[in-house]
Amino acid sequence: MKAIEVKHLTFSYDGRVNAVDDISFTVEQGEVFGFLGPSGAGKSTTIKLLTRLLVPKANRVFVLGQDMAKADYRFMRRIGIAFENDVLYPELTGFENLYYHAKLYGIGKQEIEEVMKMLDILDARDKPASQYSKGMKTRLVLARALVTKPQILFLDEPTSGMDPDIASYVRKVLKELNKNGTTLFVTTHDMHEAEQLCDRIAFFSSGKIVAVDTPESYKKRYGESRILFQVGSDSLQIDRKDKEELLKLIKQDQWDSIHSQEATLEDIFIKVVGRGLKEGDEL
Ligand SMILES: Nc1ncnc2c1ncn2[C@@H]1O[C@H](COP(=O)(O)OP(=O)(O)OP(=O)(O)O)[C@@H](O)[C@H]1O
């Protein structure tokens, strides 16, 4: 059974422009599958469609074999959803925010505390959510998604707004969960996040999947490595394959240092998709 199966999924908010435009893909159980794309590409809309927060016109989404159009609350326990700008009750403490969700599923205090500990927010257990920093709020939303011990986690920009140390801690937690069998579906506009977390990455732009592959395979297929010669404050980049030019420059012996430069996932995204990952990054 596939973890996720999507067939020709399309969605429009206004009936004119498709925010998600005829996408099809499958995610295997135990996989970390990422959607990498710029702001406005339709990543959040896709997650909402996968988790039935938005309902597509036709039944095109299957999660763990379940037709999502017919999923009831018992099934929803098997999936966890964490959105970037998810709603928390600001007046309630972190613990209470989790408690009201967990209670729906008969989950007790101990399990809530375990998940708060795992995400390093147990010390803030009794603070109102309004007093949490942005990174702590994101972890609280993640804790709420995890409290039912879901088989699949849907994560929209999971480390957005976190400082780098906390982001790397959260990625470690997510990897650990995945090692123990949880399938992850992640959206991000951060190529490092995609590369560090994902087994396969879909390049996503203007509502469409442009390519799907593993990070290694993208690099093998599209990455050109270059050699950088530094001469004082100037630098010169040469294609690694241009052996003749490389040898000539080395022999001229006028360089201060030589570095090899691998193509980044963002370089490859630009090459394949025709635009970058940041706003206004059109080619
Ligand atoms: N509730 C809504 N009503 C109308 N249009 C919307 C709504 N939500 C999103 N859109 C539009 O749908 C498109 C896709 O938006 P979406 O939020 O899915 O993109 P995204 O890739 O998640 O971007 P971001 O990373 O900025 O959240 C955008 O053009 C957006 O303006």
Short mmCIF file of C-alpha atoms and ligand atoms in Angstrom, two decimals:
data_model
loop_
_atom_site.label_atom_id
_atom_site.label_comp_id
_atom_site.label_asym_id
_atom_site.label_seq_id
_atom_site.Cartn_x
_atom_site.Cartn_y
_atom_site.Cartn_z
CA MET A 1 0.00 0.00 0.00
CA LYS A 2 1.27 3.49 -0.87
CA ALA A 3 1.47 6.10 1.89
CA ILE A 4 0.07 8.74 -0.46
CA GLU A 5 -1.38 8.41 -3.93
CA VAL A 6 -2.50 11.48 -5.86
CA LYS A 7 -4.09 11.32 -9.30
CA HIS A 8 -4.57 14.37 -11.52
CA LEU A 9 -5.28 16.70 -8.60
CA THR A 10 -6.42 20.20 -9.57
CA PHE A 11 -7.73 23.05 -7.42
CA SER A 12 -8.72 26.65 -8.08
CA TYR A 13 -9.77 29.21 -5.45
CA ASP A 14 -11.41 31.55 -7.94
CA GLY A 15 -12.46 29.21 -10.76
CA ARG A 16 -9.99 30.89 -13.14
CA VAL A 17 -6.38 30.23 -12.07
CA ASN A 18 -5.36 26.77 -10.85
CA ALA A 19 -3.41 27.01 -7.56
CA VAL A 20 -2.73 23.26 -8.00
CA ASP A 21 -2.72 22.18 -11.60
CA ASP A 22 -3.13 18.49 -12.51
CA ILE A 23 -0.51 16.94 -10.23
CA SER A 24 0.03 13.18 -9.82
CA PHE A 25 2.55 11.49 -7.52
CA THR A 26 2.98 8.66 -5.03
CA VAL A 27 4.85 8.50 -1.74
CA GLU A 28 6.06 5.17 -0.37
CA GLN A 29 5.60 4.25 3.29
CA GLY A 30 8.64 5.24 5.33
CA GLU A 31 9.72 7.83 2.77
CA VAL A 32 10.46 11.53 3.33
CA PHE A 33 8.95 13.27 0.32
CA GLY A 34 9.41 17.02 -0.19
CA PHE A 35 7.76 19.74 -2.25
CA LEU A 36 10.38 22.41 -2.93
CA GLY A 37 9.12 25.62 -4.47
CA PRO A 38 8.92 29.41 -4.15
CA SER A 39 6.29 31.33 -2.22
CA GLY A 40 2.89 31.18 -3.91
CA ALA A 41 3.71 27.99 -5.84
CA GLY A 42 0.75 26.17 -4.25
CA LYS A 43 2.54 24.09 -1.58
CA SER A 44 0.15 24.91 1.29
CA THR A 45 -2.83 24.39 -0.98
CA THR A 46 -1.47 20.93 -1.85
CA ILE A 47 -1.09 19.95 1.83
CA LYS A 48 -4.62 21.21 2.53
CA LEU A 49 -5.95 19.07 -0.33
CA LEU A 50 -4.02 16.01 0.86
CA THR A 51 -5.39 16.33 4.39
CA ARG A 52 -8.95 17.31 3.45
CA LEU A 53 -8.72 20.82 4.86
CA LEU A 54 -9.66 21.71 1.30
CA VAL A 55 -11.84 19.39 -0.71
CA PRO A 56 -11.01 18.79 -4.37
CA LYS A 57 -13.88 18.44 -6.86
CA ALA A 58 -13.11 14.79 -7.63
CA ASN A 59 -11.79 12.05 -5.30
CA ARG A 60 -8.17 12.10 -6.22
CA VAL A 61 -6.30 11.70 -2.93
CA PHE A 62 -5.61 8.39 -1.19
CA VAL A 63 -3.68 8.27 2.09
CA LEU A 64 -2.72 4.81 3.43
CA GLY A 65 -5.23 3.44 0.93
CA GLN A 66 -8.05 5.59 2.36
CA ASP A 67 -10.02 7.76 -0.04
CA MET A 68 -9.65 11.09 1.76
CA ALA A 69 -13.08 12.24 0.61
CA LYS A 70 -14.52 9.60 2.95
CA ALA A 71 -12.02 9.77 5.84
CA ASP A 72 -13.64 10.01 9.30
CA TYR A 73 -12.10 11.29 12.55
CA ARG A 74 -10.82 7.80 13.50
CA PHE A 75 -8.76 7.74 10.34
CA MET A 76 -7.56 11.33 10.92
CA ARG A 77 -5.77 10.11 14.06
CA ARG A 78 -3.38 8.23 11.77
CA ILE A 79 -2.16 11.43 10.15
CA GLY A 80 -0.53 14.48 11.74
CA ILE A 81 -0.73 17.95 10.23
CA ALA A 82 1.47 20.91 11.11
CA PHE A 83 1.06 24.19 9.28
CA GLU A 84 3.45 27.11 9.24
CA ASN A 85 0.86 29.61 10.45
CA ASP A 86 -1.31 27.18 12.35
CA VAL A 87 -3.81 28.43 14.88
CA LEU A 88 -3.05 28.02 18.56
CA TYR A 89 -5.19 29.25 21.44
CA PRO A 90 -3.08 32.20 22.65
CA GLU A 91 -4.63 32.36 26.15
CA LEU A 92 -4.14 28.65 26.83
CA THR A 93 -0.84 27.24 28.01
CA GLY A 94 1.27 25.07 25.71
CA PHE A 95 0.11 21.99 27.62
CA GLU A 96 -3.57 23.00 27.38
CA ASN A 97 -3.26 23.59 23.64
CA LEU A 98 -2.12 20.00 23.25
CA TYR A 99 -4.59 18.66 25.80
CA TYR A 100 -7.68 19.90 23.92
CA HIS A 101 -6.49 18.19 20.76
CA ALA A 102 -5.30 14.99 22.49
CA LYS A 103 -8.55 14.63 24.46
CA LEU A 104 -10.46 14.11 21.21
CA TYR A 105 -8.51 10.89 20.80
CA GLY A 106 -8.40 9.78 24.43
CA ILE A 107 -4.71 10.59 24.80
CA GLY A 108 -3.40 11.25 28.32
CA LYS A 109 -1.16 13.72 30.15
CA GLN A 110 1.91 11.52 30.06
CA GLU A 111 1.94 11.21 26.27
CA ILE A 112 1.51 15.00 25.96
CA GLU A 113 4.47 15.61 28.24
CA GLU A 114 6.57 13.06 26.34
CA VAL A 115 6.02 14.86 23.06
CA MET A 116 6.71 18.28 24.65
CA LYS A 117 9.95 16.88 26.01
CA MET A 118 10.91 15.45 22.63
CA LEU A 119 10.54 18.92 21.09
CA ASP A 120 12.30 20.64 24.00
CA ILE A 121 9.34 22.80 25.08
CA LEU A 122 8.43 21.00 28.30
CA ASP A 123 9.96 23.83 30.37
CA ALA A 124 7.39 26.19 28.81
CA ARG A 125 4.55 23.75 29.59
CA ASP A 126 2.58 26.24 31.71
CA LYS A 127 3.24 29.42 29.74
CA PRO A 128 0.41 30.84 27.58
CA ALA A 129 1.04 30.12 23.89
CA SER A 130 0.98 33.89 23.24
CA GLN A 131 4.27 34.12 25.17
CA TYR A 132 6.00 31.49 23.04
CA SER A 133 8.59 32.69 20.48
CA LYS A 134 7.82 31.99 16.79
CA GLY A 135 10.12 28.96 16.80
CA MET A 136 8.49 27.62 19.99
CA LYS A 137 5.03 28.08 18.48
CA THR A 138 6.12 26.08 15.43
CA ARG A 139 7.34 23.31 17.77
CA LEU A 140 4.07 23.42 19.72
CA VAL A 141 2.13 23.00 16.46
CA LEU A 142 4.44 20.09 15.60
CA ALA A 143 3.87 18.59 19.07
CA ARG A 144 0.10 18.78 18.49
CA ALA A 145 0.54 16.94 15.19
CA LEU A 146 2.67 14.27 16.89
CA VAL A 147 0.59 13.62 19.96
CA THR A 148 -1.55 10.95 18.25
CA LYS A 149 1.62 9.12 17.09
CA PRO A 150 0.59 9.40 13.42
CA GLN A 151 1.82 7.10 10.65
CA ILE A 152 2.17 10.05 8.27
CA LEU A 153 3.14 13.59 9.12
CA PHE A 154 2.26 16.49 6.81
CA LEU A 155 4.57 19.42 7.51
CA ASP A 156 4.23 22.84 5.90
CA GLU A 157 7.56 24.73 6.21
CA PRO A 158 8.45 22.83 9.42
CA THR A 159 11.41 24.95 10.56
CA SER A 160 10.25 28.34 9.35
CA GLY A 161 11.07 31.16 11.81
CA MET A 162 13.41 29.02 13.91
CA ASP A 163 16.98 29.97 14.61
CA PRO A 164 19.46 27.61 12.92
CA ASP A 165 20.28 25.57 16.05
CA ILE A 166 16.63 24.87 16.84
CA ALA A 167 15.85 24.18 13.17
CA SER A 168 18.61 21.59 13.08
CA TYR A 169 17.33 20.06 16.36
CA VAL A 170 13.80 19.79 14.92
CA ARG A 171 15.15 18.18 11.73
CA LYS A 172 16.98 15.67 13.93
CA VAL A 173 13.69 14.85 15.71
CA LEU A 174 11.92 14.46 12.34
CA LYS A 175 14.66 12.16 11.04
CA GLU A 176 14.43 10.07 14.20
CA LEU A 177 10.65 9.75 13.75
CA ASN A 178 11.20 8.73 10.15
CA LYS A 179 13.80 6.14 11.20
CA ASN A 180 11.11 4.66 13.43
CA GLY A 181 8.74 4.33 10.48
CA THR A 182 6.81 7.63 10.18
CA THR A 183 6.30 8.79 6.59
CA LEU A 184 6.91 12.53 6.13
CA PHE A 185 5.45 14.86 3.53
CA VAL A 186 7.24 18.20 3.75
CA THR A 187 6.87 21.49 1.91
CA THR A 188 9.67 24.00 1.95
CA HIS A 189 11.26 26.84 0.03
CA ASP A 190 14.58 26.13 1.74
CA MET A 191 16.89 24.01 -0.39
CA HIS A 192 19.05 23.04 2.62
CA GLU A 193 15.99 21.73 4.43
CA ALA A 194 14.92 19.78 1.34
CA GLU A 195 18.38 18.32 0.89
CA GLN A 196 18.92 17.43 4.54
CA LEU A 197 15.49 15.88 5.13
CA CYS A 198 14.12 14.42 1.93
CA ASP A 199 14.63 11.08 0.20
CA ARG A 200 12.88 12.47 -2.89
CA ILE A 201 12.07 16.03 -3.84
CA ALA A 202 9.41 17.34 -6.21
CA PHE A 203 10.38 20.66 -7.81
CA PHE A 204 7.12 22.60 -7.61
CA SER A 205 6.25 25.83 -9.39
CA SER A 206 3.00 27.58 -10.44
CA GLY A 207 0.87 24.67 -9.21
CA LYS A 208 2.78 22.05 -11.17
CA ILE A 209 5.32 19.34 -10.40
CA VAL A 210 8.18 20.02 -12.79
CA ALA A 211 10.48 17.14 -11.74
CA VAL A 212 10.77 14.46 -9.03
CA ASP A 213 14.05 12.85 -8.03
CA THR A 214 16.48 12.17 -5.19
CA PRO A 215 18.88 15.00 -4.26
CA GLU A 216 21.87 12.88 -5.38
CA SER A 217 20.30 12.07 -8.72
CA TYR A 218 19.41 15.74 -9.40
CA LYS A 219 23.05 16.60 -8.83
CA LYS A 220 24.27 13.80 -11.06
CA ARG A 221 21.85 14.72 -13.85
CA TYR A 222 22.01 18.50 -13.78
CA GLY A 223 24.85 19.62 -11.52
CA GLU A 224 27.95 21.01 -13.15
CA SER A 225 30.85 21.40 -10.82
CA ARG A 226 33.15 24.32 -11.39
CA ILE A 227 36.65 25.22 -10.26
CA LEU A 228 37.15 28.64 -8.74
CA PHE A 229 40.53 30.40 -9.05
CA GLN A 230 40.98 33.20 -6.56
CA VAL A 231 43.45 35.93 -7.58
CA GLY A 232 43.51 38.69 -4.94
CA SER A 233 39.93 39.92 -4.68
CA ASP A 234 39.08 38.63 -8.18
CA SER A 235 37.85 35.16 -9.00
CA LEU A 236 37.52 33.12 -12.16
CA GLN A 237 35.22 30.11 -12.56
CA ILE A 238 36.07 27.32 -14.98
CA ASP A 239 33.96 24.30 -15.91
CA ARG A 240 35.53 21.22 -14.35
CA LYS A 241 35.36 19.41 -17.70
CA ASP A 242 37.51 22.04 -19.41
CA LYS A 243 40.76 20.25 -18.56
CA GLU A 244 42.87 22.19 -21.08
CA GLU A 245 41.92 25.59 -19.61
CA LEU A 246 42.31 24.29 -16.05
CA LEU A 247 45.84 23.01 -16.69
CA LYS A 248 46.79 26.25 -18.44
CA LEU A 249 45.69 28.36 -15.46
CA ILE A 250 47.38 26.05 -12.94
CA LYS A 251 50.65 26.21 -14.89
CA GLN A 252 50.48 30.01 -15.16
CA ASP A 253 50.75 29.92 -11.37
CA GLN A 254 49.16 33.34 -10.80
CA TRP A 255 46.41 32.24 -8.48
CA ASP A 256 46.21 32.55 -4.69
CA SER A 257 43.86 29.64 -4.08
CA ILE A 258 41.77 27.07 -5.98
CA HIS A 259 38.39 25.73 -4.80
CA SER A 260 35.95 23.24 -6.23
CA GLN A 261 32.31 24.38 -6.31
CA GLU A 262 29.44 21.91 -6.54
CA ALA A 263 26.10 23.01 -7.96
CA THR A 264 23.55 23.66 -5.21
CA LEU A 265 20.01 22.33 -5.33
CA GLU A 266 18.87 25.92 -5.92
CA ASP A 267 21.18 26.19 -9.01
CA ILE A 268 19.60 22.98 -10.28
CA PHE A 269 16.07 24.21 -9.44
CA ILE A 270 16.73 27.34 -11.54
CA LYS A 271 18.06 25.24 -14.39
CA VAL A 272 15.14 22.80 -14.40
CA VAL A 273 12.25 25.14 -13.48
CA GLY A 274 13.43 28.37 -15.08
CA ARG A 275 13.13 30.49 -11.92
CA GLY A 276 14.63 30.64 -8.42
CA LEU A 277 13.21 29.88 -4.98
CA LYS A 278 12.95 33.47 -3.81
CA GLU A 279 10.27 36.05 -4.60
CA GLY A 280 10.86 37.81 -7.94
CA ASP A 281 13.58 35.32 -8.82
CA GLU A 282 12.42 34.93 -12.43
CA LEU A 283 15.02 34.12 -15.06
N1 LIG B 1 -7.68 31.23 0.64
C1 LIG B 1 -7.25 31.62 -0.56
N2 LIG B 1 -8.06 32.28 -1.41
C2 LIG B 1 -7.65 32.67 -2.64
N3 LIG B 1 -6.41 32.43 -3.12
C3 LIG B 1 -5.54 31.77 -2.32
C4 LIG B 1 -5.92 31.34 -1.01
N4 LIG B 1 -4.84 30.70 -0.46
C5 LIG B 1 -3.86 30.74 -1.38
N5 LIG B 1 -4.26 31.38 -2.50
C6 LIG B 1 -3.48 31.59 -3.74
O1 LIG B 1 -3.13 30.32 -4.27
C7 LIG B 1 -1.79 30.32 -4.75
C8 LIG B 1 -0.98 29.26 -4.01
O2 LIG B 1 -0.85 29.66 -2.65
P1 LIG B 1 -0.19 28.71 -1.53
O3 LIG B 1 -0.37 29.39 -0.20
O4 LIG B 1 -0.72 27.34 -1.69
O5 LIG B 1 1.35 28.74 -1.98
P2 LIG B 1 2.65 28.33 -1.16
O6 LIG B 1 3.56 27.69 -2.15
O7 LIG B 1 2.27 27.53 0.02
O8 LIG B 1 3.24 29.72 -0.73
P3 LIG B 1 3.87 30.17 0.71
O9 LIG B 1 5.19 29.46 0.81
O10 LIG B 1 4.03 31.66 0.55
O11 LIG B 1 2.88 29.78 1.75
C9 LIG B 1 -1.25 31.73 -4.56
O12 LIG B 1 -1.43 32.43 -5.76
C10 LIG B 1 -2.15 32.29 -3.46
O13 LIG B 1 -2.27 33.68 -3.60
#
